[in-house]
Amino acid sequence: MKEMFAYALVAASCLASGAVAFSPSQQQWKHGGVSSPRETSSSSLRMGFLDGLFGGATAENSPAASAGYPKVEVPPDFEVPEPKPLTLTRSSDLPSVLKSAASLAIRLATGVFVLGWKIDTVFAPEEEGKYALQLGPFRLRDSSSVLADAPRPEQPLILYEYDASPFCKRVRETINLLDLTVEYRPCPGARAGAFSEEMYEKTGRRTVPYLVDPNTGKELFESGDQIEYLLGAYGPPEDMYDKKALWPITFEAFSVATATWVALLRDMPGARRQPNARPDNERMRPLQLWGYECSPFVRPVREKLGSLCLPHVMVSCSRGSANRDRMVEKTGRFQVPFLVDPNTGVEMFEAPEIVEYLEAVYTVKE
């Protein structure tokens, strides 16, 4: 009975995708980064996040970093917003949140939970650097029963995609399901932008999704093949889970139809390159976005990154994700979306302000 009640509590909180969980220490916010009682510097946050995931193999310390990147500047009046968990800060954002919530329902909440999601306890103690969802007197701690020993890539995979594509969406949902961190290279409509040109020069095709795994040298078109590859390469042994439970993704007719409805509901996000996007956006260091595909709060940030053709490393944070602990350890809290911009040094929560920041920094001013 206790476990059933815990599941009900978590299900009720699914739409609150911007939920926050605190470790005992608190954060103090300032322009350009985070200061904390633990004296965690802004620089260590930027360099440390993905180092912990990939053993130091990040965009900032890779050989490509020495080639030089375009210069960008933060507007002089910019201030990092104070995080406001579980708060719709602007009434004008309500239609977007409602559309995202409807999209989540249409896709049967696929990607909300990692594969093998389970409740560990509903009375989690307060521990430094550990995530727990506070719901009244309950502190829910969850994890995956099958991913702890699953293979993890040493380098982030690369996915050429665009947001509205139903075929790309089912691959992104699989990525969340497996708790993987992947670099997304937006190709609006599959045919626009420098990444589409890059893909064409490599393959002779302008077809998305296109998955590149630098860990194995594998390169794949076709969403069904990519899903099978990801499950085989980075999932648990098949005898540890029921593959039939993945039918919202693997049943192609259903997943493509419902993902198409979602794209239409969201006005076909990322299908076109934003006219005033900086022409050199594709040459920027990849931004880091912490969140997950179906979160109503993460959705507008992902859509903006796609329309601006900004490469970004998406750190999966579905419920049960080990990355939730990593965020709490680094920042003292869990809240999505969370953006880390290595081009400017800015780190920030709050979706509306992140969208405004991206618009201010990565567009051409008339």
Coordinates of C-alpha atoms in Angstrom, one line a residue:
M1 CA 0.0 0.0 0.0
K2 CA 2.9 2.4 0.8
E3 CA 4.4 1.8 -2.6
M4 CA 1.1 2.4 -4.4
F5 CA 0.7 5.6 -2.5
A6 CA 4.2 6.7 -3.5
Y7 CA 3.5 6.0 -7.2
A8 CA 0.3 8.0 -7.0
L9 CA 2.2 11.0 -5.5
V10 CA 4.9 10.9 -8.2
A11 CA 2.3 10.6 -10.9
A12 CA 0.5 13.6 -9.6
S13 CA 3.7 15.6 -9.7
C14 CA 4.6 14.7 -13.3
L15 CA 3.1 17.9 -14.7
A16 CA 5.2 19.9 -12.2
S17 CA 8.3 19.2 -14.3
G18 CA 10.0 22.2 -12.8
A19 CA 10.0 20.6 -9.4
V20 CA 12.8 21.4 -7.1
A21 CA 14.6 19.4 -4.4
F22 CA 17.1 20.8 -2.0
S23 CA 20.1 19.4 -0.3
P24 CA 20.8 20.8 3.1
S25 CA 23.1 23.6 1.8
Q26 CA 21.5 26.6 0.1
Q27 CA 22.6 28.7 -2.8
Q28 CA 23.2 32.4 -3.2
W29 CA 22.7 33.8 -6.7
K30 CA 24.6 36.5 -8.5
H31 CA 25.3 37.8 -12.0
G32 CA 27.3 35.4 -14.1
G33 CA 27.1 32.3 -11.9
V34 CA 26.6 30.8 -8.5
S35 CA 28.2 31.3 -5.1
S36 CA 27.5 29.0 -2.3
P37 CA 28.5 28.3 1.3
R38 CA 30.6 25.5 -0.2
E39 CA 32.5 28.1 -2.3
T40 CA 31.7 26.4 -5.5
S41 CA 33.0 28.7 -8.2
S42 CA 31.3 29.5 -11.5
S43 CA 34.2 28.1 -13.4
S44 CA 34.2 24.8 -11.5
L45 CA 30.5 24.4 -12.2
R46 CA 31.0 24.9 -15.9
M47 CA 33.9 22.6 -16.2
G48 CA 32.8 20.0 -13.7
F49 CA 29.3 19.2 -14.8
L50 CA 30.1 17.1 -17.9
D51 CA 33.5 16.1 -16.6
G52 CA 31.7 13.9 -14.1
L53 CA 29.7 12.3 -16.9
F54 CA 32.4 11.8 -19.4
G55 CA 35.7 11.7 -17.6
G56 CA 36.7 15.1 -18.7
A57 CA 35.8 14.7 -22.4
T58 CA 33.8 18.0 -22.8
A59 CA 33.5 20.6 -25.5
E60 CA 35.6 23.0 -23.5
N61 CA 38.7 20.8 -23.2
S62 CA 38.5 18.9 -26.5
P63 CA 41.0 19.5 -29.3
A64 CA 38.4 21.4 -31.2
A65 CA 38.3 24.1 -28.5
S66 CA 41.6 25.4 -29.6
A67 CA 40.3 26.2 -33.1
G68 CA 38.5 29.3 -31.8
Y69 CA 34.8 30.1 -31.4
P70 CA 32.7 33.2 -32.2
K71 CA 32.7 35.9 -29.6
V72 CA 29.4 36.5 -27.8
E73 CA 28.6 38.9 -25.0
V74 CA 26.0 39.1 -22.3
P75 CA 23.8 42.2 -22.4
P76 CA 25.1 44.8 -19.9
D77 CA 21.8 44.8 -18.0
F78 CA 21.5 41.0 -17.7
E79 CA 21.0 39.5 -14.3
V80 CA 20.7 35.8 -13.4
P81 CA 17.1 35.3 -12.3
E82 CA 16.3 33.9 -8.9
P83 CA 15.0 30.3 -9.2
K84 CA 11.3 30.1 -8.4
P85 CA 10.4 26.4 -8.2
L86 CA 6.9 25.2 -9.1
T87 CA 6.0 28.7 -10.1
L88 CA 4.4 30.0 -13.4
T89 CA 6.1 33.4 -13.2
R90 CA 4.2 34.9 -16.2
S91 CA 0.6 34.4 -17.1
S92 CA 1.5 34.8 -20.8
D93 CA 3.3 31.5 -20.5
L94 CA 0.2 29.6 -19.5
P95 CA -0.9 28.6 -23.1
S96 CA 2.6 27.2 -23.7
V97 CA 2.5 25.2 -20.5
L98 CA -1.0 23.9 -21.2
K99 CA 0.0 22.8 -24.8
S100 CA 3.1 21.0 -23.4
A101 CA 1.0 19.3 -20.7
A102 CA -1.4 18.2 -23.4
S103 CA 1.5 16.9 -25.5
L104 CA 2.7 14.9 -22.5
A105 CA -0.7 13.3 -22.2
I106 CA -0.8 12.5 -26.0
R107 CA 2.6 10.8 -25.8
L108 CA 1.4 8.9 -22.6
A109 CA 4.1 10.6 -20.5
T110 CA 6.8 8.8 -22.4
G111 CA 10.2 9.9 -21.1
V112 CA 9.0 11.1 -17.7
F113 CA 10.6 8.1 -16.1
V114 CA 13.9 6.3 -16.9
L115 CA 13.9 2.6 -17.8
G116 CA 13.3 0.4 -14.7
W117 CA 12.1 3.4 -12.6
K118 CA 11.4 2.5 -9.0
I119 CA 10.6 4.2 -5.7
D120 CA 13.5 3.6 -3.2
T121 CA 11.8 5.3 -0.2
V122 CA 9.1 7.8 0.6
F123 CA 10.9 8.9 3.7
A124 CA 14.3 9.8 2.4
P125 CA 16.6 11.5 4.9
E126 CA 18.2 14.9 4.0
E127 CA 21.6 14.1 2.6
E128 CA 24.2 16.4 1.1
G129 CA 24.2 16.1 -2.7
K130 CA 21.3 13.7 -2.9
Y131 CA 18.0 14.4 -4.8
A132 CA 14.6 13.8 -3.2
L133 CA 11.2 15.1 -4.2
Q134 CA 9.5 16.8 -1.3
L135 CA 5.7 16.4 -1.3
G136 CA 4.3 17.5 2.0
P137 CA 5.6 15.3 4.8
F138 CA 7.0 12.8 2.2
R139 CA 10.5 12.9 0.6
L140 CA 10.5 10.5 -2.3
R141 CA 13.8 9.1 -3.6
D142 CA 13.7 7.2 -6.8
S143 CA 16.2 5.5 -9.2
S144 CA 16.4 2.8 -11.9
S145 CA 16.4 -0.9 -11.1
V146 CA 18.2 -1.8 -14.4
L147 CA 20.5 1.1 -15.5
A148 CA 23.0 1.1 -12.6
D149 CA 25.2 -1.4 -14.4
A150 CA 24.3 -0.6 -18.0
P151 CA 27.1 0.6 -20.3
R152 CA 27.7 4.3 -20.3
P153 CA 29.3 6.1 -23.3
E154 CA 32.7 7.7 -22.6
Q155 CA 31.9 10.5 -25.1
P156 CA 28.5 12.1 -25.7
L157 CA 26.7 10.7 -28.7
I158 CA 25.7 13.2 -31.5
L159 CA 22.2 13.5 -32.9
Y160 CA 21.4 15.6 -36.0
E161 CA 17.7 16.4 -35.6
Y162 CA 15.0 19.0 -35.4
D163 CA 12.4 19.4 -32.7
A164 CA 9.1 18.9 -34.7
S165 CA 10.3 15.7 -36.5
P166 CA 8.2 12.8 -35.0
F167 CA 11.1 10.4 -35.9
C168 CA 13.6 12.5 -34.0
K169 CA 11.2 12.7 -31.1
R170 CA 11.0 8.9 -30.6
V171 CA 14.8 8.8 -30.6
R172 CA 15.1 11.6 -28.0
E173 CA 12.6 9.9 -25.8
T174 CA 14.7 6.7 -25.9
I175 CA 17.7 8.8 -24.9
N176 CA 15.8 10.0 -21.9
L177 CA 14.6 6.5 -21.1
L178 CA 18.3 5.3 -21.0
D179 CA 19.5 8.3 -19.1
L180 CA 22.0 9.3 -21.8
T181 CA 23.7 12.6 -22.4
V182 CA 23.7 13.5 -26.1
E183 CA 24.8 16.5 -28.1
Y184 CA 22.0 17.7 -30.4
R185 CA 22.8 19.5 -33.6
P186 CA 19.7 21.2 -34.9
C187 CA 18.9 20.9 -38.6
P188 CA 15.6 22.9 -39.1
G189 CA 13.3 21.0 -41.4
A190 CA 16.3 18.7 -42.0
R191 CA 17.5 20.9 -44.8
A192 CA 18.4 24.3 -43.2
G193 CA 21.4 25.4 -41.3
A194 CA 25.1 24.6 -41.2
F195 CA 24.6 21.3 -39.5
S196 CA 22.4 20.1 -42.3
E197 CA 25.1 21.0 -44.7
E198 CA 27.7 19.2 -42.5
M199 CA 25.5 16.1 -42.5
Y200 CA 25.2 16.3 -46.3
E201 CA 28.9 16.6 -46.8
K202 CA 29.5 13.6 -44.6
T203 CA 26.7 11.3 -45.9
G204 CA 25.3 12.7 -49.1
R205 CA 21.9 12.9 -47.4
R206 CA 19.7 15.4 -45.6
T207 CA 17.7 13.0 -43.5
V208 CA 17.1 13.2 -39.8
P209 CA 17.5 11.8 -37.3
Y210 CA 21.2 11.0 -38.0
L211 CA 23.0 9.4 -35.0
V212 CA 26.8 9.4 -34.6
D213 CA 28.4 7.4 -31.8
P214 CA 32.1 8.4 -31.5
N215 CA 32.6 5.7 -28.9
T216 CA 32.0 2.9 -31.4
G217 CA 32.2 4.6 -34.8
K218 CA 28.6 3.7 -35.5
E219 CA 26.6 6.1 -37.7
L220 CA 22.9 5.5 -38.3
F221 CA 19.9 6.9 -40.2
E222 CA 16.4 5.5 -39.5
S223 CA 14.8 6.1 -36.1
G224 CA 13.9 2.4 -35.6
D225 CA 17.5 1.3 -36.2
Q226 CA 18.8 4.0 -33.8
I227 CA 16.4 3.0 -31.1
E228 CA 17.5 -0.7 -31.4
Y229 CA 21.1 0.4 -31.4
L230 CA 20.8 2.5 -28.3
L231 CA 18.9 -0.2 -26.4
G232 CA 21.5 -2.8 -27.3
A233 CA 24.6 -0.6 -26.7
Y234 CA 23.5 1.4 -23.6
G235 CA 20.6 -0.5 -22.2
P236 CA 20.5 -3.3 -19.7
P237 CA 20.3 -7.0 -20.8
E238 CA 16.9 -7.7 -22.3
D239 CA 16.1 -10.3 -19.7
M240 CA 16.2 -7.5 -17.1
Y241 CA 13.1 -5.6 -18.4
D242 CA 10.0 -6.2 -20.5
K243 CA 10.7 -4.8 -23.9
K244 CA 7.0 -4.8 -24.6
A245 CA 6.6 -2.0 -22.1
L246 CA 8.4 0.3 -24.6
W247 CA 5.6 0.1 -27.1
P248 CA 4.8 3.8 -27.0
I249 CA 8.2 4.3 -28.6
T250 CA 8.8 1.0 -30.5
F251 CA 5.3 0.8 -32.1
E252 CA 6.2 3.1 -34.9
A253 CA 2.8 3.9 -36.3
F254 CA 1.6 5.0 -32.9
S255 CA 4.7 6.9 -31.9
V256 CA 5.0 8.8 -35.2
A257 CA 1.3 9.6 -35.3
T258 CA 1.1 11.0 -31.7
A259 CA 4.5 12.8 -32.1
T260 CA 3.1 14.5 -35.2
W261 CA 0.0 15.6 -33.3
V262 CA 2.3 17.0 -30.6
A263 CA 4.4 18.9 -33.2
L264 CA 1.2 20.4 -34.7
L265 CA 0.0 21.4 -31.3
R266 CA 3.3 23.1 -30.6
D267 CA 3.2 24.9 -34.0
M268 CA 6.0 22.8 -35.6
P269 CA 8.9 24.0 -33.4
G270 CA 12.4 24.0 -35.0
A271 CA 11.1 23.4 -38.5
R272 CA 12.6 26.7 -39.6
R273 CA 15.8 28.6 -38.7
Q274 CA 14.9 31.8 -37.0
P275 CA 15.5 34.6 -39.5
N276 CA 17.5 36.8 -37.1
A277 CA 19.6 33.9 -35.7
R278 CA 23.3 34.7 -35.7
P279 CA 24.9 33.1 -38.9
D280 CA 27.7 31.7 -36.8
N281 CA 25.5 30.0 -34.1
E282 CA 26.5 26.5 -35.3
R283 CA 30.1 27.3 -34.6
M284 CA 29.5 28.1 -30.9
R285 CA 30.6 25.8 -28.1
P286 CA 27.7 23.5 -27.3
L287 CA 25.5 24.9 -24.6
Q288 CA 24.5 22.5 -21.8
L289 CA 20.8 22.0 -21.1
W290 CA 19.7 19.9 -18.1
G291 CA 16.1 18.5 -18.4
Y292 CA 14.1 16.0 -20.3
E293 CA 12.0 15.8 -23.5
C294 CA 8.5 16.0 -22.1
S295 CA 8.9 18.6 -19.4
P296 CA 6.5 21.5 -20.0
F297 CA 9.1 23.9 -18.6
V298 CA 12.1 22.5 -20.6
R299 CA 10.1 22.4 -23.9
P300 CA 10.3 26.2 -24.8
V301 CA 14.0 26.3 -24.1
R302 CA 14.6 23.3 -26.4
E303 CA 12.5 24.8 -29.1
K304 CA 14.5 28.1 -28.9
L305 CA 17.8 26.3 -29.1
G306 CA 16.6 24.5 -32.1
S307 CA 15.3 27.5 -34.0
L308 CA 18.5 29.3 -33.3
C309 CA 20.5 26.3 -34.6
L310 CA 22.6 26.2 -31.4
P311 CA 24.4 23.0 -30.6
H312 CA 23.6 21.8 -27.1
V313 CA 24.4 18.9 -24.9
M314 CA 21.2 17.6 -23.4
V315 CA 21.8 16.1 -19.9
S316 CA 18.8 13.7 -19.3
C317 CA 17.1 14.3 -16.0
S318 CA 14.0 12.1 -16.2
R319 CA 12.6 10.8 -12.9
G320 CA 14.9 8.2 -11.5
S321 CA 17.9 9.7 -13.4
A322 CA 21.3 9.6 -11.7
N323 CA 21.9 13.0 -13.1
R324 CA 19.5 14.5 -10.6
D325 CA 22.0 13.7 -7.8
R326 CA 24.8 15.2 -9.9
M327 CA 22.9 18.5 -10.3
V328 CA 22.1 18.7 -6.6
E329 CA 25.8 17.9 -5.8
K330 CA 26.9 20.8 -8.0
T331 CA 24.3 23.4 -7.4
G332 CA 22.6 22.5 -4.1
R333 CA 19.2 22.0 -5.8
F334 CA 17.4 20.2 -8.6
Q335 CA 15.2 22.3 -11.0
V336 CA 14.8 22.1 -14.7
P337 CA 15.5 23.6 -17.1
F338 CA 19.0 24.5 -16.1
L339 CA 21.3 26.1 -18.7
V340 CA 25.1 26.3 -18.7
D341 CA 26.5 28.5 -21.4
P342 CA 30.3 28.0 -21.9
N343 CA 30.4 30.8 -24.4
T344 CA 29.5 33.4 -21.8
G345 CA 29.9 31.7 -18.4
V346 CA 26.2 32.2 -17.6
E347 CA 24.4 29.5 -15.6
M348 CA 20.7 29.9 -14.9
F349 CA 17.3 28.4 -14.1
E350 CA 13.8 29.6 -15.1
A351 CA 12.6 28.9 -18.7
P352 CA 11.1 32.3 -19.7
E353 CA 14.3 34.1 -18.7
I354 CA 16.5 31.4 -20.4
V355 CA 14.5 32.0 -23.7
E356 CA 15.0 35.8 -23.3
Y357 CA 18.7 35.3 -22.7
L358 CA 19.1 33.1 -25.8
E359 CA 17.2 35.6 -27.9
A360 CA 19.4 38.5 -26.6
V361 CA 22.7 36.8 -27.0
Y362 CA 22.3 34.6 -30.1
T363 CA 20.4 36.8 -32.6
V364 CA 21.4 39.7 -34.9
K365 CA 20.3 43.1 -33.7
E366 CA 18.8 45.4 -36.4

